[in-house]
Every structure is written in C-alpha cells, then in structure tokens.
Tab-separated table of C-alpha atoms in Angstrom:
chain	number	residue	atom	x	y	z
A	4	MET	CA	-51.132	-42.580	15.896
A	5	SER	CA	-48.767	-41.667	18.688
A	6	ARG	CA	-50.085	-39.744	21.656
A	7	GLY	CA	-48.629	-37.979	24.633
A	8	SER	CA	-49.202	-39.223	28.140
A	9	ALA	CA	-52.970	-39.412	28.658
A	10	LEU	CA	-54.747	-38.045	31.715
A	11	THR	CA	-56.821	-40.510	33.706
A	12	PRO	CA	-60.567	-39.738	34.048
A	13	GLY	CA	-59.981	-38.953	37.725
A	14	GLN	CA	-57.218	-36.441	36.923
A	15	LEU	CA	-59.371	-34.935	34.214
A	16	ALA	CA	-62.314	-34.468	36.596
A	17	VAL	CA	-60.146	-32.792	39.247
A	18	ARG	CA	-58.453	-30.524	36.717
A	19	THR	CA	-61.762	-29.559	35.130
A	20	LEU	CA	-63.134	-28.639	38.550
A	21	ILE	CA	-60.072	-26.495	39.292
A	22	ALA	CA	-60.389	-24.883	35.837
A	23	VAL	CA	-64.058	-24.038	36.458
A	24	GLY	CA	-63.134	-22.519	39.819
A	25	TYR	CA	-60.283	-20.578	38.266
A	26	VAL	CA	-62.411	-19.182	35.423
A	27	ALA	CA	-65.123	-18.160	37.888
A	28	PHE	CA	-62.568	-16.483	40.146
A	29	SER	CA	-61.018	-14.719	37.125
A	30	MET	CA	-64.288	-12.873	36.541
A	31	LEU	CA	-64.286	-11.346	40.014
A	32	GLY	CA	-61.922	-8.587	38.870
A	33	VAL	CA	-64.368	-7.340	36.254
A	34	ALA	CA	-67.247	-7.754	38.715
A	35	ALA	CA	-65.327	-5.591	41.183
A	36	VAL	CA	-64.842	-2.938	38.484
A	37	ALA	CA	-68.603	-2.910	37.905
A	38	LEU	CA	-69.289	-2.673	41.634
A	39	PHE	CA	-66.856	0.215	42.032
A	40	LEU	CA	-68.309	2.077	39.043
A	41	SER	CA	-71.796	1.596	40.486
A	42	THR	CA	-70.749	3.654	43.510
A	43	LEU	CA	-69.747	6.506	41.198
A	44	THR	CA	-72.984	6.720	39.266
A	45	ASP	CA	-76.700	6.271	39.830
A	46	SER	CA	-77.162	4.551	36.509
A	47	ALA	CA	-76.887	0.761	36.497
A	48	LEU	CA	-76.419	0.847	32.745
A	49	LEU	CA	-73.422	3.166	33.000
A	50	ALA	CA	-71.721	0.936	35.569
A	51	SER	CA	-72.121	-2.229	33.536
A	52	LEU	CA	-71.114	-0.521	30.290
A	53	GLY	CA	-68.047	0.908	32.001
A	54	ALA	CA	-67.006	-2.539	33.220
A	55	LEU	CA	-67.591	-3.894	29.732
A	56	ALA	CA	-65.457	-1.123	28.233
A	57	ILE	CA	-62.591	-1.963	30.585
A	58	LEU	CA	-62.967	-5.659	29.759
A	59	ILE	CA	-62.810	-4.987	26.012
A	60	ALA	CA	-59.925	-2.530	26.332
A	61	SER	CA	-57.963	-5.040	28.374
A	62	SER	CA	-58.539	-7.809	25.821
A	63	LEU	CA	-57.536	-5.507	22.971
A	64	LEU	CA	-54.349	-4.330	24.689
A	65	LEU	CA	-53.296	-7.957	25.127
A	66	THR	CA	-53.158	-8.401	21.360
A	67	ILE	CA	-50.922	-5.378	20.752
A	68	ASP	CA	-47.179	-5.824	20.982
A	69	ALA	CA	-46.588	-2.170	21.917
A	70	SER	CA	-48.441	-2.610	25.207
A	71	ARG	CA	-46.189	-5.417	26.411
A	72	ALA	CA	-45.013	-3.443	29.450
A	73	LEU	CA	-48.632	-3.029	30.521
A	74	GLN	CA	-49.747	-6.582	29.914
A	75	PRO	CA	-48.815	-8.228	33.239
A	76	TYR	CA	-51.249	-5.878	34.993
A	77	LEU	CA	-54.265	-6.223	32.712
A	78	PRO	CA	-57.239	-7.963	34.371
A	79	THR	CA	-57.668	-10.422	31.507
A	80	ARG	CA	-53.952	-11.232	31.158
A	81	TYR	CA	-54.170	-14.679	32.772
A	82	TRP	CA	-57.699	-15.598	31.739
A	83	LEU	CA	-56.567	-18.244	29.263
A	84	SER	CA	-54.143	-19.774	31.757
A	85	PHE	CA	-56.755	-22.353	32.753
A	86	ILE	CA	-55.269	-24.268	29.802
A	87	ASP	CA	-52.081	-24.694	31.849
A	88	LEU	CA	-54.065	-26.877	34.250
A	89	PHE	CA	-54.290	-29.514	31.526
A	90	ARG	CA	-50.561	-29.684	30.860
A	91	ASN	CA	-48.614	-32.573	32.306
A	92	PRO	CA	-47.294	-31.774	34.874
A	93	ILE	CA	-49.519	-28.759	35.641
A	94	LEU	CA	-47.863	-25.390	34.969
A	95	TRP	CA	-49.000	-23.510	38.077
A	96	ARG	CA	-47.047	-20.311	37.449
A	97	ASN	CA	-49.615	-18.352	35.442
A	98	VAL	CA	-52.583	-19.772	37.349
A	99	VAL	CA	-51.089	-18.560	40.628
A	100	ARG	CA	-50.346	-15.166	39.106
A	101	GLY	CA	-53.856	-14.974	37.705
A	102	VAL	CA	-55.372	-15.638	41.126
A	103	ALA	CA	-53.067	-13.070	42.759
A	104	LEU	CA	-53.830	-10.441	40.118
A	105	GLN	CA	-57.574	-10.914	40.465
A	106	GLY	CA	-57.146	-10.746	44.231
A	107	VAL	CA	-55.411	-7.379	43.942
A	108	TYR	CA	-58.143	-6.023	41.650
A	109	VAL	CA	-60.871	-7.247	43.981
A	110	VAL	CA	-59.220	-5.857	47.130
A	111	VAL	CA	-58.398	-2.467	45.580
A	112	LEU	CA	-61.750	-1.947	43.848
A	113	LEU	CA	-63.834	-3.212	46.759
A	114	GLY	CA	-61.780	-0.894	48.964
A	115	GLY	CA	-62.497	1.980	46.576
A	116	ALA	CA	-66.201	1.134	46.560
A	117	TRP	CA	-66.244	1.013	50.371
A	118	ALA	CA	-64.456	4.380	50.576
A	119	ASN	CA	-66.719	5.986	48.032
A	120	PHE	CA	-69.962	4.694	49.466
A	121	THR	CA	-70.233	6.353	52.849
A	122	THR	CA	-73.894	7.363	52.903
A	123	LYS	CA	-77.215	5.783	52.067
A	124	ASP	CA	-77.855	5.744	48.371
A	125	ILE	CA	-81.535	6.520	47.862
A	126	THR	CA	-81.792	8.947	44.990
A	127	SER	CA	-84.109	7.218	42.604
B	7	MET	CA	-64.852	13.262	56.741
B	8	THR	CA	-65.439	9.491	56.740
B	9	PHE	CA	-65.126	9.699	52.972
B	10	LEU	CA	-61.660	11.269	53.142
B	11	ARG	CA	-60.427	8.916	55.868
B	12	ARG	CA	-61.596	5.848	54.000
B	13	TRP	CA	-59.941	7.001	50.784
B	14	LEU	CA	-56.683	7.577	52.668
B	15	VAL	CA	-56.842	3.991	53.983
B	16	VAL	CA	-57.467	2.649	50.480
B	17	LEU	CA	-54.683	4.756	48.940
B	18	ALA	CA	-52.252	3.583	51.622
B	19	GLY	CA	-53.219	0.004	50.816
B	20	ILE	CA	-52.639	0.596	47.106
B	21	ALA	CA	-49.249	2.162	47.843
B	22	VAL	CA	-48.228	-0.940	49.835
B	23	LEU	CA	-49.356	-3.224	46.998
B	24	VAL	CA	-47.475	-1.176	44.393
B	25	ALA	CA	-44.303	-1.091	46.484
B	26	LEU	CA	-44.364	-4.830	47.211
B	27	PRO	CA	-42.662	-6.063	43.999
B	28	SER	CA	-39.801	-3.566	44.241
B	29	ALA	CA	-39.395	-4.328	47.956
B	30	VAL	CA	-39.015	-8.034	47.150
B	31	ALA	CA	-36.558	-7.214	44.346
B	32	ALA	CA	-34.505	-5.074	46.738
B	33	LEU	CA	-33.949	-7.918	49.219
B	34	PRO	CA	-30.204	-8.366	49.692
B	35	SER	CA	-28.682	-11.229	47.718
B	36	HIS	CA	-26.281	-13.729	49.276
B	37	THR	CA	-23.860	-15.700	47.170
B	38	PRO	CA	-20.908	-17.824	48.286
B	39	GLU	CA	-17.460	-16.213	48.214
B	40	LEU	CA	-15.887	-17.526	45.037
B	41	SER	CA	-13.038	-16.250	42.958
B	42	ALA	CA	-13.701	-15.384	39.320
B	43	SER	CA	-11.912	-18.465	38.021
B	44	GLN	CA	-13.701	-20.758	40.482
B	45	LEU	CA	-17.033	-19.350	39.384
B	46	LEU	CA	-16.081	-19.660	35.732
B	47	THR	CA	-15.089	-23.314	36.192
B	48	ARG	CA	-18.348	-24.011	37.986
B	49	ILE	CA	-20.366	-22.493	35.155
B	50	GLN	CA	-18.403	-24.301	32.473
B	51	HIS	CA	-18.880	-27.647	34.245
B	52	SER	CA	-22.521	-27.143	35.184
B	53	ALA	CA	-23.961	-29.296	32.381
B	54	SER	CA	-24.410	-32.275	34.699
B	55	THR	CA	-26.052	-30.253	37.480
B	56	PRO	CA	-29.725	-31.307	37.552
B	57	TYR	CA	-32.399	-28.634	37.726
B	58	SER	CA	-35.932	-27.912	36.645
B	59	GLY	CA	-37.544	-24.601	35.953
B	60	TYR	CA	-39.359	-22.154	33.762
B	61	ALA	CA	-37.713	-19.665	31.404
B	62	GLU	CA	-38.918	-17.021	28.992
B	63	SER	CA	-36.989	-15.586	26.084
B	64	THR	CA	-37.880	-12.678	23.848
B	65	GLY	CA	-36.307	-12.511	20.427
B	66	GLY	CA	-35.914	-9.280	18.484
B	67	LEU	CA	-34.642	-10.652	15.195
B	68	SER	CA	-37.244	-10.902	12.442
B	69	LEU	CA	-36.062	-13.450	9.913
B	70	PRO	CA	-37.455	-13.250	6.371
B	71	VAL	CA	-38.257	-16.949	6.216
B	72	THR	CA	-41.464	-18.729	5.365
B	73	ASN	CA	-42.938	-22.062	6.313
B	74	GLN	CA	-39.779	-24.049	5.956
B	75	PHE	CA	-37.928	-22.549	8.904
B	76	SER	CA	-40.857	-21.129	10.858
B	77	SER	CA	-39.606	-22.688	14.104
B	78	ILE	CA	-36.362	-20.710	13.806
B	79	ALA	CA	-38.254	-17.496	13.043
B	80	ASP	CA	-40.434	-18.044	16.114
B	81	LEU	CA	-37.385	-18.745	18.249
B	82	PHE	CA	-35.511	-15.619	17.155
B	83	GLY	CA	-38.359	-13.181	16.617
B	84	GLY	CA	-41.025	-14.105	19.123
B	85	GLN	CA	-41.532	-14.920	22.761
B	86	SER	CA	-40.756	-18.430	23.906
B	87	GLN	CA	-41.943	-19.955	27.152
B	88	LEU	CA	-39.900	-22.954	28.158
B	89	ARG	CA	-40.269	-25.575	30.849
B	90	VAL	CA	-37.093	-27.484	31.521
B	91	TRP	CA	-36.305	-30.686	33.370
B	92	TRP	CA	-32.581	-31.319	33.189
B	93	ARG	CA	-30.397	-34.159	34.419
B	94	SER	CA	-27.444	-33.960	32.037
B	95	THR	CA	-26.660	-33.058	28.431
B	96	ASN	CA	-28.211	-36.265	27.132
B	97	ASP	CA	-31.040	-36.663	29.618
B	98	TRP	CA	-33.531	-33.793	29.608
B	99	ARG	CA	-36.977	-32.608	28.586
B	100	VAL	CA	-37.725	-29.125	27.247
B	101	ASP	CA	-41.303	-27.997	26.560
B	102	SER	CA	-42.003	-24.970	24.348
B	103	VAL	CA	-45.303	-23.808	25.773
B	104	GLY	CA	-47.754	-21.993	23.498
B	105	ILE	CA	-51.076	-20.384	24.382
B	106	ALA	CA	-53.105	-23.465	23.534
B	107	GLY	CA	-50.534	-26.166	22.939
B	108	GLU	CA	-46.948	-27.170	23.318
B	109	THR	CA	-44.031	-28.858	21.602
B	110	ASP	CA	-41.957	-31.051	23.861
B	111	VAL	CA	-38.534	-32.505	23.208
B	112	ARG	CA	-37.304	-35.365	25.340
B	113	ARG	CA	-33.651	-36.264	25.034
B	114	SER	CA	-32.487	-39.578	26.385
B	115	ALA	CA	-29.368	-41.623	25.845
B	116	ARG	CA	-31.058	-43.327	22.890
B	117	GLY	CA	-32.173	-40.247	20.962
B	118	TYR	CA	-34.815	-37.518	20.718
B	119	TRP	CA	-38.579	-37.787	21.117
B	120	THR	CA	-40.490	-34.741	19.852
B	121	TRP	CA	-44.151	-34.450	20.853
B	122	ASN	CA	-46.331	-31.837	19.166
B	123	TYR	CA	-49.711	-31.284	20.773
B	124	GLU	CA	-51.337	-29.351	17.928
B	125	SER	CA	-50.541	-31.943	15.285
B	126	ASN	CA	-51.019	-34.749	17.829
B	127	SER	CA	-47.849	-36.449	16.726
B	128	ALA	CA	-44.722	-37.783	18.298
B	129	THR	CA	-41.564	-38.233	16.281
B	130	TRP	CA	-38.530	-40.237	17.165
B	131	ALA	CA	-35.065	-39.316	16.003
B	132	GLY	CA	-32.700	-42.022	17.115
B	133	GLN	CA	-29.476	-40.087	17.046
B	134	PRO	CA	-27.233	-41.084	19.890
B	135	GLN	CA	-24.886	-38.212	19.021
B	136	ALA	CA	-26.053	-34.691	18.276
B	137	PRO	CA	-24.840	-33.530	14.846
B	138	SER	CA	-21.986	-31.064	15.053
B	139	VAL	CA	-23.773	-28.513	12.862
B	140	ARG	CA	-27.488	-27.986	13.407
B	141	LEU	CA	-30.140	-25.295	13.638
B	142	PRO	CA	-30.829	-23.783	17.080
B	143	THR	CA	-33.691	-25.315	19.027
B	144	ALA	CA	-35.575	-24.370	22.158
B	145	VAL	CA	-33.075	-26.126	24.423
B	146	ASP	CA	-30.374	-23.671	23.302
B	147	LEU	CA	-32.416	-20.826	24.809
B	148	THR	CA	-32.421	-22.143	28.377
B	149	PRO	CA	-30.388	-19.762	30.543
B	150	PRO	CA	-27.847	-22.356	31.789
B	151	GLU	CA	-27.216	-23.508	28.224
B	152	LEU	CA	-26.800	-19.903	27.013
B	153	GLY	CA	-24.452	-19.145	29.895
B	154	ARG	CA	-22.288	-22.183	29.176
B	155	ARG	CA	-22.197	-21.370	25.455
B	156	LEU	CA	-21.271	-17.758	26.165
B	157	LEU	CA	-18.455	-18.790	28.516
B	158	SER	CA	-17.295	-21.933	26.736
B	159	GLU	CA	-14.195	-20.239	25.337
B	160	ALA	CA	-13.541	-17.886	28.236
B	161	LEU	CA	-10.213	-18.138	30.059
B	162	PRO	CA	-9.769	-17.569	33.805
B	163	ARG	CA	-7.562	-14.524	33.197
B	164	GLU	CA	-10.371	-12.847	31.262
B	165	ALA	CA	-12.832	-13.210	34.134
B	166	SER	CA	-13.442	-10.843	37.006
B	167	ARG	CA	-16.098	-10.756	39.685
B	168	ILE	CA	-18.835	-8.139	39.865
B	169	GLY	CA	-21.435	-7.797	42.585
B	170	SER	CA	-24.162	-10.336	43.030
B	171	ASP	CA	-27.711	-9.533	42.058
B	172	ARG	CA	-31.213	-10.874	42.493
B	173	ILE	CA	-32.375	-12.505	39.278
B	174	ALA	CA	-35.929	-13.891	39.070
B	175	GLY	CA	-36.008	-14.009	42.866
B	176	HIS	CA	-32.742	-15.939	43.240
B	177	SER	CA	-29.391	-14.684	44.465
B	178	ALA	CA	-26.939	-14.850	41.594
B	179	ALA	CA	-23.180	-14.319	41.502
B	180	GLY	CA	-21.896	-11.843	38.919
B	181	LEU	CA	-19.033	-12.478	36.529
B	182	ARG	CA	-17.501	-10.200	33.901
B	183	ILE	CA	-15.645	-11.489	30.872
B	184	ARG	CA	-13.365	-9.235	28.826
B	185	PRO	CA	-12.125	-11.275	25.878
B	186	GLY	CA	-8.444	-10.625	25.172
B	187	ALA	CA	-8.109	-8.676	28.423
B	188	GLN	CA	-4.353	-8.435	28.069
B	189	SER	CA	-4.202	-7.023	24.563
B	190	GLY	CA	-6.904	-4.484	25.330
B	191	ALA	CA	-7.938	-4.545	21.702
B	192	HIS	CA	-11.452	-5.808	22.398
B	193	CYS	CA	-13.795	-3.455	24.053
B	194	TRP	CA	-16.908	-5.504	24.629
B	195	ALA	CA	-17.634	-7.329	27.808
B	196	THR	CA	-20.308	-9.699	28.942
B	197	SER	CA	-21.712	-9.978	32.430
B	198	PRO	CA	-23.634	-13.159	33.168
B	199	TRP	CA	-24.972	-13.938	36.609
B	200	ALA	CA	-24.882	-17.483	37.916
B	201	SER	CA	-27.146	-18.988	40.513
B	202	ARG	CA	-27.432	-22.413	42.109
C-alpha cells in the first residue's frame, strides 16, 4: 500500500505536545465565560450551565450554513484545528487564529469579570 | 463609581479590539506604477512565477450529481481550502484540505501523483501532457490560475487600470477588462486585482 510522507517519532511527539497545549488553551475561552457569568450570579450552577449553553450554541451554529458570517467569531470555531498540526508541512493559519480568538475571549471576559466584581462577594 | 470606571475601561478595550481588523484593512496599499497593458502582460505570463500560499473558494452552484462526480460537486457547491506550492505549470503541489483529511495533487514533469489521506492511497497518472479537455480540479481554483484563465483572451486595448486595493492583507493592482471595448456591444466587465 502506498503511503504519504511519514512523520518521525520525534516529530510526532513534538506535534502531539503542541496539540495538547493548543486544546488546553482552546478551553480557556469557555472557562472565561464561566468565570464572567459567576460574577453576575451567586449560583455556581447557573454560571456553569450558562457556559455550557454558550458552548453548545457555538457548536451548533458551526454546523449551520446560514450562520457562516458569524462563524469566524465563535469560541469553538478553531477547536478542531489541532488536526492541522499533523499535516505536512504544518498548516499554522487556523492554529494561530484559534489562539488569537481564545486570547480575545479571555481578555474581554476577564476584563468584564474584573469590572463587574468590585466588592467582596460574601452573600451565602 | 469604581464599577462604572472599570466598565468604561473594558468597553474601550473591546472597541479597540473590534476596530483592529478594519484598521488593518484600511492601511493604504502601494503598488508599482504600471500601465494597463504592462499589468495585463505580467498577469498573462505569471505562470512561471513561483509562490506558495493558502486560498479558500466558496462555490454556489449545486450540481445534481451523485457519487460519480462528487469531487466536481464539492468543488462547485462547497467550500474548498487549498494549500499551494507553485514553481511552474508542470511543477506544483496543491492540497485540498478537509476537516480531518486532505487530498493532495503533486504535478511534476513526469506526471501526476494524487495522495488521498482518507482512503490512504496514492495514485500515479503518468501523463506528461495534460489532456486538452478535462474536468476542473482544485488547481483550477487557485487565484493566480483563475486570473490567468480569466485574462487569457484579453487584449491590451480592452484593459484599463483601476485603483489598487488591499486583498487578504496584500497590496494588489487593479485592472478592468471590457471585452469588445470598441464595439461597445458588450456590457459586462471584470475587475481582477493582481499582487506580487
């Protein structure tokens, strides 16, 4: 059977490590949503459910053609781009965009949480 | 009061972030001073200019075909992501990138290698010459190839210059083609932009 160019074990290890880092970093956006929501409500359950709702909505919108204009800004848009790390040569484009997008979500939502959370929070 | 001030800081930050893409797009573009016919000649003879890059194409034509011509239907009706490494018309590699796989075509002087990741197969078509009539493939969708095809029959007298623009972050020179400009019978025009 014919095969494409094979990755060496060393390449594979490095790329897997980068992929793990990328996937972990990709979750920060959703974590930031949860953190921001937790400054709006006293209920931990509400904050985590809200983050989950945004996660599911984002994944659903990605499958719909009509939301194409919205798709570049969805937090899960570049989640699957870790696959691009295993192409030869690596296709960095979407990985870089994924990191930048998560960075924007983290900065904006952490900023919102910081702005919203000005006093001590001892209510329960 | 702290609350309001902090929110103003955050909103200002968001405004900067939102404005950033349009600010980058509005950067002035610089292209060399070329006459319309010079630019046209450059485009028509650009096949041996090496480049590499990434291109996306979105097709809006839904073809009523089934399995037999599914690659054509995908090309015309779906989104294609292409990676291109180009040396000349018979020395290039074009990858059609899918979500979890890719189909690569490598053209060399001795023929075509096609590598399909999903089916884990490579096929060799040893045609030194491309057939004169064939179905479109991914390589036909690369912007330089489309531009050359569009302008292959254009004459210098049909070309005029329009302003340069910023396309995908690159400065690109504008060209307008009015086929049959002298008769005035044709009313459509095409305006490709060319970039180094």
